[in-house]
CSV table of C-alpha atoms in Angstrom, one decimal:
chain,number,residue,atom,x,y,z
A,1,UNK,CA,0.3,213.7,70.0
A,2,UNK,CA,1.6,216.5,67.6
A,3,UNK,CA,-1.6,219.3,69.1
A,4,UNK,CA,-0.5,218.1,72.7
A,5,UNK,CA,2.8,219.0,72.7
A,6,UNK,CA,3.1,221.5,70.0
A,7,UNK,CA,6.8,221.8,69.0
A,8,UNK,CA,5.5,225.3,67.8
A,9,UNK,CA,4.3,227.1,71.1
A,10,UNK,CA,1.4,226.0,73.5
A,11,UNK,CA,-1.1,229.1,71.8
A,12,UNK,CA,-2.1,226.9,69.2
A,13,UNK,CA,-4.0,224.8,71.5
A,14,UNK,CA,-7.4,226.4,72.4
A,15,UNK,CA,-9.1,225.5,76.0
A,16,UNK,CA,-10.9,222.8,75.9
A,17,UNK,CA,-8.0,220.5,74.3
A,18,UNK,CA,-7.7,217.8,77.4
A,19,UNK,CA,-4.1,217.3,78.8
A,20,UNK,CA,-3.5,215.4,81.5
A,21,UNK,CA,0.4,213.3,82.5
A,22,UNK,CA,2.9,213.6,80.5
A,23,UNK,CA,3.7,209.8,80.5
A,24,UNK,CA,2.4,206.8,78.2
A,25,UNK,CA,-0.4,206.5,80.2
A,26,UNK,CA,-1.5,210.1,79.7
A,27,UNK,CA,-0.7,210.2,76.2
A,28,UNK,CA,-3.2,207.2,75.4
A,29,UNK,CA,-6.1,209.0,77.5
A,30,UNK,CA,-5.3,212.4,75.6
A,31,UNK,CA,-5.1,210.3,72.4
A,32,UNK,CA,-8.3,208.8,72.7
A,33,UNK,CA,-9.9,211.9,73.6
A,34,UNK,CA,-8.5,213.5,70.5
A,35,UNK,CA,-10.3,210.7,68.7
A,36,UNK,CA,-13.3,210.8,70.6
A,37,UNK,CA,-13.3,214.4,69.4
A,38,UNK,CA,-13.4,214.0,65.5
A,39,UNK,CA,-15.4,210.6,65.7
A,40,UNK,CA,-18.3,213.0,67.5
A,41,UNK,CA,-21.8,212.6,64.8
A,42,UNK,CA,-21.9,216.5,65.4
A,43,UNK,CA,-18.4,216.9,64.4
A,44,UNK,CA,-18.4,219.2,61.3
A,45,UNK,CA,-16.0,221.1,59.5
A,46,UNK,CA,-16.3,225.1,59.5
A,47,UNK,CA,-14.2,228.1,58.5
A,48,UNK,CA,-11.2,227.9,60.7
A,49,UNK,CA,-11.6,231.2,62.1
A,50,UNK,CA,-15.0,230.5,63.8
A,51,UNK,CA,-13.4,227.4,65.8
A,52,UNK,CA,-13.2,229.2,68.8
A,53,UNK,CA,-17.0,229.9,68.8
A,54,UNK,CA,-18.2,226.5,68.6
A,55,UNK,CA,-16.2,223.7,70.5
A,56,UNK,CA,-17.6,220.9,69.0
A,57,UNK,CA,-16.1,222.0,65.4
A,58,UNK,CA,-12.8,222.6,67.1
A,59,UNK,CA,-9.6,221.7,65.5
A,60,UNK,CA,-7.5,223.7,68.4
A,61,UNK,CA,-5.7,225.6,65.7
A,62,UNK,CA,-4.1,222.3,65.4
A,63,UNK,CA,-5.0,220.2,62.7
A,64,UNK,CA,-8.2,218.0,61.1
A,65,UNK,CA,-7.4,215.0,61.0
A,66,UNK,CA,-10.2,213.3,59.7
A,67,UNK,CA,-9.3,211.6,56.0
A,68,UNK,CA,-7.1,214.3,55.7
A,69,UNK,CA,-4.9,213.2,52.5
A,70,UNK,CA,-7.5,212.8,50.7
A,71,UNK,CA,-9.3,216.2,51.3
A,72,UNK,CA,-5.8,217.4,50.6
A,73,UNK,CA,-6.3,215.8,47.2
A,74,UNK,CA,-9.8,217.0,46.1
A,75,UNK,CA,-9.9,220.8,48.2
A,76,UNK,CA,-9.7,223.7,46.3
A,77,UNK,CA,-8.6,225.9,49.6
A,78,UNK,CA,-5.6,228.3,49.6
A,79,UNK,CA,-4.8,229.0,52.8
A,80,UNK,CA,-2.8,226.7,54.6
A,81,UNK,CA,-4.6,227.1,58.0
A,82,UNK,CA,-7.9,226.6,56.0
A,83,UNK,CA,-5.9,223.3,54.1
A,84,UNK,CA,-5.4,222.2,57.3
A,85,UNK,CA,-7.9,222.1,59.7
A,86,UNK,CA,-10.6,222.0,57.1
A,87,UNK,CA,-13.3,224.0,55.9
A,88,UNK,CA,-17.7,224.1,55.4
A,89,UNK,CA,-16.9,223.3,51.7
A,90,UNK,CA,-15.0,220.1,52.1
A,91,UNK,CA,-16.5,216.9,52.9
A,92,UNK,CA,-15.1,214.6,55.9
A,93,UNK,CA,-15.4,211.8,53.2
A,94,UNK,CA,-14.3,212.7,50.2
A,95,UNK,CA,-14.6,211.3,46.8
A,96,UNK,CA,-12.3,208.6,46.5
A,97,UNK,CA,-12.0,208.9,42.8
A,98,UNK,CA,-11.3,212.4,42.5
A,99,UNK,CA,-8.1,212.1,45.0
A,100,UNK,CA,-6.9,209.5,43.1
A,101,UNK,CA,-7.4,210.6,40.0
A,102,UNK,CA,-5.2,213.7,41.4
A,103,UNK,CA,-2.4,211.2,43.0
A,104,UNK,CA,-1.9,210.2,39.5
A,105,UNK,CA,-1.4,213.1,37.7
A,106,UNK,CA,1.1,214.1,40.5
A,107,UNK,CA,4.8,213.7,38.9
A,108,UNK,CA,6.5,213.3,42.2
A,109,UNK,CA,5.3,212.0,45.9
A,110,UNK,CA,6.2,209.9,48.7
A,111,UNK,CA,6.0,207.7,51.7
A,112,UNK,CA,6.8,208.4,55.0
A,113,UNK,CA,8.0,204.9,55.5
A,114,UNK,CA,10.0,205.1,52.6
A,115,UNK,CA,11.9,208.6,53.5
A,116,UNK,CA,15.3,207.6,51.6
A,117,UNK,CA,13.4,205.6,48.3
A,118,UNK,CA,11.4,208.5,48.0
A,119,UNK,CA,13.9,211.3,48.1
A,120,UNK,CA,16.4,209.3,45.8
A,121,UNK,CA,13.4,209.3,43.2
A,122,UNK,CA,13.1,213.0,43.4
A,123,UNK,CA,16.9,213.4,42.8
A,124,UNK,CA,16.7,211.0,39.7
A,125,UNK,CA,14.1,212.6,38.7
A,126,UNK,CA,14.9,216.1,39.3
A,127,UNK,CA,18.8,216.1,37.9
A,128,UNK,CA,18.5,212.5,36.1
A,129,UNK,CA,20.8,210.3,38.0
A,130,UNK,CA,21.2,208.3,41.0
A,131,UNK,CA,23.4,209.5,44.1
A,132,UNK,CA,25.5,206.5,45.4
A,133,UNK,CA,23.9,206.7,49.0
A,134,UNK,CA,20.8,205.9,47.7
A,135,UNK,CA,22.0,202.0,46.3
A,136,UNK,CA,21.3,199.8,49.5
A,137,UNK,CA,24.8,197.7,48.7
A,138,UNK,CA,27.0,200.6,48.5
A,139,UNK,CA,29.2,201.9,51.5
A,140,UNK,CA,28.3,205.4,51.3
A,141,UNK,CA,24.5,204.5,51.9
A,142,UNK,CA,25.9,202.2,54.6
A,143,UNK,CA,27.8,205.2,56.2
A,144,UNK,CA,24.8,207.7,56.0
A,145,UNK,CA,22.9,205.4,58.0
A,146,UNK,CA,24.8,206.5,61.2
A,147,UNK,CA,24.4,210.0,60.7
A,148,UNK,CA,20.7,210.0,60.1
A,149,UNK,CA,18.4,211.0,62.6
A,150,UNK,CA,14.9,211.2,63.7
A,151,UNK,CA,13.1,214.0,64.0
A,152,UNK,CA,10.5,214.2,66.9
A,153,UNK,CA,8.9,217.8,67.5
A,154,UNK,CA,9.6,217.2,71.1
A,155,UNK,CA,7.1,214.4,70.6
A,156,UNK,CA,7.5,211.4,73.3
A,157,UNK,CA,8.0,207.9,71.5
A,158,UNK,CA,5.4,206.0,71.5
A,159,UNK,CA,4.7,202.6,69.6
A,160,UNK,CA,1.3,202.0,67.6
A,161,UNK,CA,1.8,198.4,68.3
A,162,UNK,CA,0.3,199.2,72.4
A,163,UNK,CA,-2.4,200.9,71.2
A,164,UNK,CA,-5.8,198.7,71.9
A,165,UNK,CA,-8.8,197.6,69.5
A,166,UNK,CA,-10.9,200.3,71.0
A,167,UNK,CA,-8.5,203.3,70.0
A,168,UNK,CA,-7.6,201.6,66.5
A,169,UNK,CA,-11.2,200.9,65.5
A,170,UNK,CA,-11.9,204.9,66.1
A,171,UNK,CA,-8.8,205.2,63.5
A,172,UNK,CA,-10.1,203.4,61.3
A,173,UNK,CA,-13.6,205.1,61.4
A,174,UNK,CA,-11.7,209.0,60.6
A,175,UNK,CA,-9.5,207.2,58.0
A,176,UNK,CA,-12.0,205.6,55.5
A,177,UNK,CA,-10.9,207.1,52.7
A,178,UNK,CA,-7.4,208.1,53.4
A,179,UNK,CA,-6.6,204.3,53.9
A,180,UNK,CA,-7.7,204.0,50.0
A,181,UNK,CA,-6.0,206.3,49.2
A,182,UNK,CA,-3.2,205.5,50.3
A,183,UNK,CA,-2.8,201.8,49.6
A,184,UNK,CA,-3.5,203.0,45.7
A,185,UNK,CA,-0.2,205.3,46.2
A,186,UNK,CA,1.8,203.0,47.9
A,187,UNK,CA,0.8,200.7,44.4
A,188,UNK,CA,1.9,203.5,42.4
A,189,UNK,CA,5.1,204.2,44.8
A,190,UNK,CA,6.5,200.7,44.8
A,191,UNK,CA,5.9,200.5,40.8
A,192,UNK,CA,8.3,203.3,40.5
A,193,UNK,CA,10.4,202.3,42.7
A,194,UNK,CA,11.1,198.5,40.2
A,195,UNK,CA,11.1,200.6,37.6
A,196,UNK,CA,14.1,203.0,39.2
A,197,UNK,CA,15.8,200.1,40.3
A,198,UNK,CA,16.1,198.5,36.6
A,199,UNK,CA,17.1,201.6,35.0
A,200,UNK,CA,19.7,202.6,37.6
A,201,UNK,CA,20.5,198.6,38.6
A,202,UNK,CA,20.4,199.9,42.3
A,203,UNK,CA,18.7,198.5,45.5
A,204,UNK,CA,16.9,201.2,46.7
A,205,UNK,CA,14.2,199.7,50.0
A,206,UNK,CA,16.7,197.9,51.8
């Protein structure tokens, strides 16, 4: 949903990227044709500034996101448009190995899902101790709670939940590797996370 609404200005999306109603209905046709896109046999990556010549290599100056942590994780690119959307030197699967042998070697990432575990672990581990917010059975954490927020890009909620077997299965098939990849961090991730909690005697995923 982030290259139909683009929270940054609507020339980022080249013609050709399908809009249609603004409601939940809209978003899952615009969603699947999104998919439909990137699970295209033809579908290739190419410099990002020839996307405009050929529509079938699009990536509407959006982004690529075909098993894209893990050609974060083995490309060699330096320009974060490039990074992004992909280029003719990366492949759309890449070696598995290679991006974890690079998750491993990273000192510090983390999870989405785990927004507040993962920035305490970056505190501890950037200025060696634990704020109190960040133990699940401390007041201060419970506090913080009602201040936090979600932020959206102007992006309608939606719930994965509703999506159907059809639209998930074409997930799957663009997310191969990434969902290797990222089972093997959330491992790693969660093995920190024990060991942060023994050293500090803290709850940390409440």
């Amino acid at each position: 949903m982030h290259c139909k609404y683009n929270p940054y200005g609507t020339h980022r999306n080249y013609d050709g990227f399908k809009k249609s109603s603004n409601d939940a209905k809209g978003d899952s046709n615009d969603f699947e044709f999104w998919l439909d896109h990137f699970n295209n046999p033809k579908f290739q990556m190419v410099d990002f500034k020839t996307k405009s010549l050929d529509p079938i290599n699009t990536a509407w100056d959006c982004y690529n996101p075909v098993n894209m942590q893990a050609r974060y994780m083995t490309s060699h690119c330096h320009d974060s448009k490039q990074c992004h959307q992909g280029s003719k030197n990366d492949a759309l699967e890449p070696p598995l190995v290679e991006a974890i042998q690079n998750l491993e070697n990273l000192q510090w990432f983390g999870l989405t899902e785990l927004y507040e575990p993962s920035l305490c672990m970056l505190i501890y581990q950037s200025k060696g101790h634990l704020p109190k917010f960040c133990d699940c059975n401390s007041d201060i954490h419970k506090a913080r709670q009602k201040n936090l927020h979600h932020v959206t890009h102007k992006i309608h909620k939606h719930d994965v939940n509703r999506l159907n077997l059809r639209i998930k299965r074409k997930i799957d098939h663009i997310t191969r590797i990434d969902q290797q990849l990222y089972n093997h961090a959330k491992d790693i991730f969660m093995a920190r996370i024990v060991e942060l909690e023994r050293l500090t005697n803290a709850s940390l995923v409440c």
